[in-house]
CSV table of C-alpha atoms and ligand atoms in Angstrom, one decimal:
chain,number,residue,atom,x,y,z
A,1,MET,CA,46.1,1.3,-11.0
A,2,LYS,CA,44.9,4.0,-8.8
A,3,THR,CA,41.2,3.6,-7.4
A,4,VAL,CA,38.5,6.1,-7.1
A,5,ASP,CA,36.3,4.4,-4.3
A,6,LEU,CA,32.8,6.1,-4.9
A,7,ARG,CA,30.6,3.7,-4.0
A,8,SER,CA,29.6,6.2,0.0
A,9,ASP,CA,31.8,8.3,2.2
A,10,THR,CA,32.2,6.0,4.6
A,11,VAL,CA,34.9,4.3,2.7
A,12,THR,CA,37.3,7.3,3.8
A,13,GLN,CA,40.5,6.9,5.9
A,14,PRO,CA,41.5,8.7,9.3
A,15,THR,CA,44.4,11.2,7.9
A,16,ALA,CA,47.3,11.8,8.9
A,17,ALA,CA,46.5,14.6,11.8
A,18,MET,CA,43.6,12.8,12.8
A,19,ARG,CA,44.9,10.2,13.4
A,20,ASP,CA,47.7,12.2,15.3
A,21,ALA,CA,44.7,14.2,17.7
A,22,MET,CA,43.7,10.2,18.5
A,23,ALA,CA,46.5,9.5,19.5
A,24,ARG,CA,47.1,12.2,21.4
A,25,ALA,CA,43.1,12.3,23.7
A,26,GLU,CA,43.3,12.6,27.3
A,27,VAL,CA,40.6,9.5,27.7
A,28,GLY,CA,38.7,7.6,31.0
A,29,ASP,CA,36.1,5.0,31.6
A,30,ASP,CA,33.4,7.2,30.3
A,31,VAL,CA,30.8,4.3,31.7
A,32,PHE,CA,32.1,5.6,34.9
A,33,GLY,CA,31.5,8.5,32.5
A,34,ASP,CA,35.4,9.9,32.9
A,35,ASP,CA,36.3,10.3,29.9
A,36,PRO,CA,37.2,13.5,29.0
A,37,THR,CA,37.6,14.1,25.3
A,38,VAL,CA,34.2,11.5,25.1
A,39,ASN,CA,32.4,15.3,27.4
A,40,ALA,CA,33.6,17.8,25.2
A,41,LEU,CA,33.0,16.1,22.0
A,42,GLN,CA,29.3,15.7,24.2
A,43,GLU,CA,29.2,19.0,24.9
A,44,ARG,CA,30.4,20.5,21.8
A,45,ILE,CA,28.0,18.5,19.4
A,46,ALA,CA,25.3,19.4,21.6
A,47,SER,CA,26.2,23.1,21.8
A,48,MET,CA,26.6,23.0,18.1
A,49,LEU,CA,23.1,22.0,17.2
A,50,GLY,CA,21.8,23.9,19.6
A,51,LYS,CA,20.5,21.3,22.8
A,52,GLU,CA,20.8,20.9,25.9
A,53,ALA,CA,22.5,17.7,25.7
A,54,ALA,CA,24.2,14.1,23.6
A,55,LEU,CA,25.7,10.6,24.0
A,56,PHE,CA,28.7,9.7,22.1
A,57,VAL,CA,27.5,6.8,20.9
A,58,PRO,CA,29.0,3.4,18.0
A,59,SER,CA,26.8,4.3,15.1
A,60,GLY,CA,24.0,5.6,13.5
A,61,THR,CA,22.3,2.9,13.4
A,62,GLN,CA,21.6,2.9,17.5
A,63,SER,CA,22.2,6.2,18.0
A,64,ASN,CA,19.0,6.2,15.9
A,65,LEU,CA,17.4,3.3,18.2
A,66,ILE,CA,18.1,4.7,21.1
A,67,ALA,CA,16.0,7.5,20.7
A,68,ILE,CA,13.1,5.9,19.9
A,69,MET,CA,13.0,3.3,23.1
A,70,SER,CA,14.1,7.1,24.3
A,71,HIS,CA,10.1,8.7,23.0
A,72,CYS,CA,8.5,5.7,22.0
A,73,GLY,CA,7.9,2.2,24.8
A,74,ARG,CA,6.1,-1.0,23.6
A,75,GLY,CA,2.9,-0.9,21.2
A,76,ASP,CA,3.8,2.3,20.4
A,77,GLU,CA,4.6,3.1,16.7
A,78,TYR,CA,6.7,5.8,15.1
A,79,ILE,CA,5.8,7.7,11.3
A,80,VAL,CA,9.0,7.1,9.2
A,81,GLY,CA,9.3,7.2,5.3
A,82,GLN,CA,9.3,4.3,3.3
A,83,MET,CA,13.2,5.1,2.3
A,84,ALA,CA,14.3,6.0,5.1
A,85,HIS,CA,17.0,4.8,6.9
A,86,THR,CA,15.0,4.4,10.6
A,87,TYR,CA,13.1,2.0,8.8
A,88,ARG,CA,14.4,0.5,5.9
A,89,TRP,CA,18.0,0.1,6.5
A,90,GLU,CA,17.9,-0.9,9.9
A,91,ALA,CA,17.1,-4.8,10.8
A,92,GLY,CA,14.2,-3.8,12.2
A,93,GLY,CA,15.6,-2.8,15.2
A,94,ALA,CA,12.8,-0.4,16.4
A,95,ALA,CA,10.0,-3.4,15.9
A,96,VAL,CA,12.8,-6.8,16.2
A,97,LEU,CA,14.7,-4.6,20.2
A,98,GLY,CA,12.3,-2.3,20.7
A,99,SER,CA,9.2,-3.6,20.0
A,100,VAL,CA,8.2,0.0,18.4
A,101,GLN,CA,6.0,0.3,15.4
A,102,PRO,CA,6.7,1.5,12.6
A,103,GLN,CA,4.3,3.4,10.7
A,104,PRO,CA,6.0,4.0,6.9
A,105,LEU,CA,5.2,6.5,4.2
A,106,GLU,CA,6.0,6.9,0.3
A,107,HIS,CA,7.0,9.9,-0.3
A,108,ARG,CA,7.6,12.4,-3.0
A,109,ALA,CA,9.2,13.5,-5.6
A,110,ASP,CA,11.2,15.0,-3.7
A,111,GLY,CA,11.6,12.8,-0.9
A,112,THR,CA,9.5,14.4,1.6
A,113,LEU,CA,6.3,13.3,3.2
A,114,ALA,CA,2.9,14.4,2.7
A,115,LEU,CA,1.5,16.7,5.7
A,116,ASP,CA,-2.2,15.3,4.5
A,117,ASP,CA,-1.1,11.2,4.7
A,118,ILE,CA,1.3,12.0,8.6
A,119,ALA,CA,-2.6,14.5,9.7
A,120,ALA,CA,-4.1,10.9,7.8
A,121,ALA,CA,-1.8,8.6,10.0
A,122,ILE,CA,-1.4,9.6,13.2
A,123,LYS,CA,-4.1,6.8,15.2
A,124,PRO,CA,-6.7,8.4,17.1
A,125,ASP,CA,-7.0,7.0,20.9
A,126,ASP,CA,-8.9,3.8,20.5
A,127,ALA,CA,-7.8,0.4,21.7
A,128,HIS,CA,-7.3,-0.8,18.7
A,129,PHE,CA,-4.5,0.4,17.2
A,130,ALA,CA,-1.0,1.7,18.2
A,131,ARG,CA,0.0,4.6,20.1
A,132,SER,CA,1.7,6.8,17.3
A,133,ARG,CA,4.4,8.9,19.1
A,134,LEU,CA,7.0,9.1,16.7
A,135,LEU,CA,7.7,11.5,13.7
A,136,CYS,CA,11.2,10.3,12.4
A,137,LEU,CA,13.2,12.0,8.9
A,138,GLU,CA,15.3,12.1,7.9
A,139,ASN,CA,18.1,15.5,6.1
A,140,THR,CA,20.0,14.1,4.0
A,141,LEU,CA,17.8,11.6,2.5
A,142,GLY,CA,19.0,10.1,-0.2
A,143,GLY,CA,22.1,13.4,-1.0
A,144,ARG,CA,18.5,15.7,-1.6
A,145,VAL,CA,17.7,17.9,1.4
A,146,LEU,CA,14.8,18.6,3.1
A,147,SER,CA,14.1,22.3,3.2
A,148,LEU,CA,14.0,24.6,6.4
A,149,ALA,CA,10.2,25.4,6.0
A,150,TYR,CA,9.2,21.7,5.0
A,151,MET,CA,10.9,20.6,8.5
A,152,ALA,CA,9.4,23.5,10.0
A,153,ASP,CA,5.6,22.7,9.0
A,154,ALA,CA,6.0,18.5,9.2
A,155,THR,CA,6.8,19.0,13.2
A,156,ALA,CA,4.4,21.7,14.2
A,157,LEU,CA,1.8,19.6,12.7
A,158,VAL,CA,2.9,16.2,14.6
A,159,ARG,CA,3.5,18.2,17.4
A,160,GLU,CA,-0.2,19.8,17.7
A,161,ARG,CA,-0.9,16.3,18.2
A,162,GLY,CA,1.1,15.5,21.2
A,163,LEU,CA,4.2,13.5,18.4
A,164,ALA,CA,7.9,13.7,19.1
A,165,THR,CA,10.2,14.3,16.6
A,166,HIS,CA,13.5,12.8,15.6
A,167,LEU,CA,15.5,14.0,13.5
A,168,ASP,CA,18.1,11.2,11.6
A,169,GLY,CA,21.0,13.5,10.2
A,170,ALA,CA,23.7,11.5,9.5
A,171,ARG,CA,24.5,13.8,6.6
A,172,LEU,CA,22.6,16.7,9.2
A,173,PHE,CA,25.9,18.8,8.7
A,174,ASN,CA,26.3,18.1,4.6
A,175,ALA,CA,22.7,18.9,4.4
A,176,ALA,CA,23.0,22.6,7.0
A,177,THR,CA,25.9,22.9,3.5
A,178,ALA,CA,23.1,23.1,0.9
A,179,LEU,CA,20.9,24.9,2.5
A,180,GLY,CA,23.9,28.1,4.0
A,181,VAL,CA,22.6,27.4,7.2
A,182,PRO,CA,24.4,26.2,10.6
A,183,ALA,CA,23.1,23.0,12.0
A,184,SER,CA,21.2,24.1,14.8
A,185,GLU,CA,18.8,26.5,12.5
A,186,ILE,CA,17.7,22.3,11.0
A,187,ALA,CA,17.9,20.7,15.0
A,188,GLN,CA,15.6,23.8,16.3
A,189,HIS,CA,12.9,22.2,14.6
A,190,PHE,CA,13.4,18.3,16.4
A,191,ASP,CA,13.7,16.6,20.1
A,192,THR,CA,16.2,15.0,18.5
A,193,VAL,CA,18.5,14.3,16.3
A,194,SER,CA,22.0,11.8,15.2
A,195,VAL,CA,24.9,12.6,14.0
A,196,CYS,CA,27.4,10.5,12.0
A,197,PHE,CA,31.2,11.5,12.1
A,198,SER,CA,31.8,8.4,10.2
A,199,LYS,CA,29.6,9.7,7.2
A,200,GLY,CA,31.6,12.4,5.1
A,201,LEU,CA,32.7,14.2,8.4
A,202,GLY,CA,35.8,11.3,8.3
A,203,ALA,CA,36.1,10.0,11.6
A,204,PRO,CA,36.3,6.3,11.8
A,205,VAL,CA,33.8,5.4,14.1
A,206,GLY,CA,30.9,7.2,15.7
A,207,SER,CA,27.7,9.0,16.2
A,208,ALA,CA,25.9,11.1,18.9
A,209,LEU,CA,22.6,11.9,19.9
A,210,CYS,CA,21.8,15.4,20.5
A,211,GLY,CA,18.4,16.3,22.6
A,212,SER,CA,16.9,17.6,25.9
A,213,LYS,CA,18.7,16.8,29.8
A,214,ALA,CA,15.9,15.3,30.2
A,215,LEU,CA,15.5,12.7,27.7
A,216,ILE,CA,19.6,11.7,27.1
A,217,PRO,CA,19.7,9.9,30.8
A,218,SER,CA,16.9,7.4,30.0
A,219,ALA,CA,18.9,7.4,25.9
A,220,HIS,CA,22.1,6.9,27.8
A,221,ARG,CA,20.5,3.6,29.5
A,222,TRP,CA,19.8,2.1,26.2
A,223,ARG,CA,22.9,2.4,24.9
A,224,LYS,CA,24.1,0.3,28.0
A,225,MET,CA,21.0,-2.8,26.9
A,226,LEU,CA,22.0,-2.8,23.7
A,227,GLY,CA,26.0,-2.8,24.2
A,228,GLY,CA,26.9,0.7,23.4
A,229,GLY,CA,28.9,1.6,27.1
A,230,MET,CA,32.3,1.9,26.2
A,231,ARG,CA,35.5,2.5,27.8
A,232,GLN,CA,38.5,4.9,26.7
A,233,ALA,CA,36.7,6.0,24.0
A,234,GLY,CA,38.2,9.3,23.6
A,235,VAL,CA,40.8,8.0,21.0
A,236,LEU,CA,37.5,7.4,19.3
A,237,ALA,CA,36.1,11.3,20.1
A,238,ALA,CA,38.4,13.2,19.6
A,239,ALA,CA,38.7,11.7,16.2
A,240,ALA,CA,34.7,13.7,15.9
A,241,LEU,CA,35.8,16.5,17.3
A,242,HIS,CA,39.6,16.9,14.7
A,243,ALA,CA,36.4,16.2,12.0
A,244,LEU,CA,34.3,19.1,13.7
A,245,ASP,CA,37.3,22.3,13.5
A,246,HIS,CA,38.7,20.4,10.2
A,247,HIS,CA,36.3,18.4,7.7
A,248,VAL,CA,33.0,20.4,8.4
A,249,ALA,CA,34.2,24.0,5.8
A,250,ARG,CA,35.5,21.5,3.2
A,251,LEU,CA,32.4,19.1,3.1
A,252,ALA,CA,31.1,22.4,0.2
A,253,ASP,CA,34.0,20.4,-1.5
A,254,ASP,CA,32.2,17.2,-1.6
A,255,HIS,CA,29.1,18.9,-3.4
A,256,ALA,CA,31.6,20.4,-6.2
A,257,LEU,CA,32.5,17.4,-7.4
A,258,ALA,CA,29.9,15.8,-7.2
A,259,GLN,CA,29.0,18.5,-9.2
A,260,ARG,CA,31.2,18.3,-11.4
A,261,LEU,CA,30.5,14.9,-11.5
A,262,ALA,CA,27.1,15.3,-12.5
A,263,GLN,CA,27.8,17.8,-15.7
A,264,GLY,CA,30.5,14.7,-17.0
A,265,LEU,CA,27.8,12.3,-17.2
A,266,SER,CA,24.9,13.9,-18.0
A,267,GLY,CA,26.4,14.1,-21.7
A,268,LEU,CA,27.0,10.6,-22.1
A,269,PRO,CA,24.5,8.4,-24.1
A,270,ASN,CA,22.3,6.0,-22.3
A,271,ILE,CA,22.1,7.8,-19.0
A,272,VAL,CA,19.8,9.8,-16.7
A,273,VAL,CA,21.6,12.3,-13.6
A,274,ASP,CA,19.9,13.7,-10.7
A,275,PRO,CA,20.9,16.4,-9.6
A,276,PRO,CA,22.6,16.4,-6.7
A,277,GLN,CA,21.9,18.6,-4.5
A,278,THR,CA,24.8,17.4,-1.7
A,279,ASN,CA,27.1,14.8,-2.1
A,280,MET,CA,25.8,12.2,-3.8
A,281,VAL,CA,24.6,11.6,-7.5
A,282,PHE,CA,22.7,8.9,-8.2
A,283,ALA,CA,22.1,7.6,-11.8
A,284,ASP,CA,19.8,5.2,-14.8
A,285,VAL,CA,21.3,3.9,-16.9
A,286,GLN,CA,18.5,1.9,-19.7
A,287,GLY,CA,18.9,-0.6,-21.7
A,288,GLU,CA,20.1,-4.3,-21.3
A,289,ARG,CA,23.6,-3.2,-20.9
A,290,ALA,CA,22.5,-0.9,-17.6
A,291,ALA,CA,23.4,-4.5,-15.8
A,292,GLY,CA,26.6,-4.4,-16.6
A,293,LEU,CA,28.4,-0.8,-15.9
A,294,VAL,CA,29.1,-1.4,-12.2
A,295,SER,CA,31.2,-4.6,-12.8
A,296,HIS,CA,33.0,-2.7,-16.0
A,297,LEU,CA,33.7,0.7,-13.8
A,298,LYS,CA,35.1,-2.0,-11.2
A,299,SER,CA,37.5,-3.0,-13.7
A,300,ARG,CA,38.3,0.1,-13.9
A,301,GLY,CA,39.4,1.4,-10.6
A,302,VAL,CA,36.1,2.5,-9.7
A,303,LEU,CA,34.2,1.8,-7.3
A,304,THR,CA,29.6,2.3,-7.0
A,305,THR,CA,27.2,0.9,-6.3
A,306,GLY,CA,23.7,-0.1,-7.7
A,307,LEU,CA,21.3,-1.3,-5.2
A,308,TYR,CA,17.9,0.8,-5.2
A,309,ARG,CA,19.4,3.3,-8.6
A,310,LEU,CA,23.7,3.2,-9.8
A,311,ARG,CA,25.1,6.0,-7.3
A,312,PHE,CA,28.8,8.0,-6.2
A,313,VAL,CA,29.2,9.5,-3.2
A,314,THR,CA,31.7,12.0,-3.5
A,315,HIS,CA,35.1,12.3,0.2
A,316,LEU,CA,37.5,13.6,1.8
A,317,ASP,CA,39.6,10.4,0.2
A,318,VAL,CA,38.2,12.1,-3.7
A,319,ASP,CA,39.4,14.8,-5.7
A,320,ALA,CA,39.2,16.9,-8.8
A,321,GLU,CA,41.1,13.7,-10.7
A,322,GLY,CA,39.4,11.0,-9.1
A,323,VAL,CA,36.2,12.6,-10.3
A,324,ASP,CA,37.5,12.6,-14.2
A,325,HIS,CA,38.5,9.1,-14.6
A,326,ALA,CA,34.9,7.8,-13.2
A,327,ILE,CA,33.7,10.2,-15.5
A,328,ALA,CA,35.9,8.0,-18.5
A,329,ALA,CA,34.8,5.1,-17.6
A,330,VAL,CA,31.2,5.4,-17.3
A,331,ARG,CA,32.2,7.1,-21.0
A,332,GLU,CA,34.8,3.9,-22.4
A,333,TYR,CA,31.5,1.6,-21.3
A,334,LEU,CA,28.2,4.0,-22.8
A,335,SER,CA,29.9,5.5,-25.7
A,336,ALA,CA,30.7,1.9,-26.8
B,1,PLP,C1,25.3,5.8,7.8
B,1,PLP,C2,23.6,6.2,8.3
B,1,PLP,C3,22.7,5.9,9.9
B,1,PLP,C4,23.3,4.9,10.3
B,1,PLP,O1,24.9,4.5,10.8
B,1,PLP,P1,26.1,4.1,11.2
B,1,PLP,O2,26.8,4.4,11.4
B,1,PLP,O3,26.1,2.9,9.6
B,1,PLP,O4,25.0,3.0,11.8
B,1,PLP,C5,21.9,5.8,10.1
B,1,PLP,N1,20.7,6.8,9.0
B,1,PLP,C6,21.7,7.3,8.0
B,1,PLP,C7,20.9,8.6,6.8
B,1,PLP,C8,22.7,7.0,7.5
B,1,PLP,O5,23.7,7.3,6.5
């Protein structure tokens, strides 16, 4: 039985061409700054995002934590959405390791934080309060895209009040694809941007934190402290460079497959499907049979997750046949 793994775009296997690029990578000790492939990746991603500098790090979680710790000190706070990765899904690292307090806000239905809520959350300079230092946004957020106008308005609002801005752009290139703009048009609104190579871009490991020449040296120090200094990391950077060369334009294919999946599911009984904006399809199943769906799908070779809602993610290793197989397996269960 063929397995279709729709749990996440992190499950992709490095392609043969990517493995080949990794095998051929020129490497050095990156803790000495000697790895030419890491250096090339850092320059490449910084320039793609229109930033002065970048730092290659093992994970998106570490990249976001380094960003928060570079912008904020002990007793500072960052304003963030309730469902943002930097708040909910990173084990509380900013508070635990950075002594930085999160100020979470509810999202509106479209995933944005209301500008009034952001403004009201910025604390006056008073000894009672943590110092509001940073706004963290995320794009895409749960597969949804924040508009360029919203990012411009939200970042302008906090900049006027003296806050810095960070974008968790784990899926920045999905957002750029959906908006039909270069990634730099999104990144321009933020002081720092984190991007993952290990999601839809299909690399096995790695993220980059991009920002100013003034900030990246401090990020470099935090990376060392957090255990993210790597040695011959060029084998990993080569995978990321390969992904930037070959796997950015094809993200549109993932988005088209998500549309195909959503259309196939939305005709079925007892399921309500959100129209996807990128590579993620979220759905709610009504009735008492909802609970058994994920395990039924697994028995049919369709892997998916149902932590908050039923979620299907398309990626490099999913094709139309796999999507149709998933639709058929859902239909079989819901129509029974
Ligand atoms: C995956 C993800 C991260 C963290 O990346 P890891 O490499 O898994 O640590 C951060 N933010 C978002 C939005 C993500 O999807």
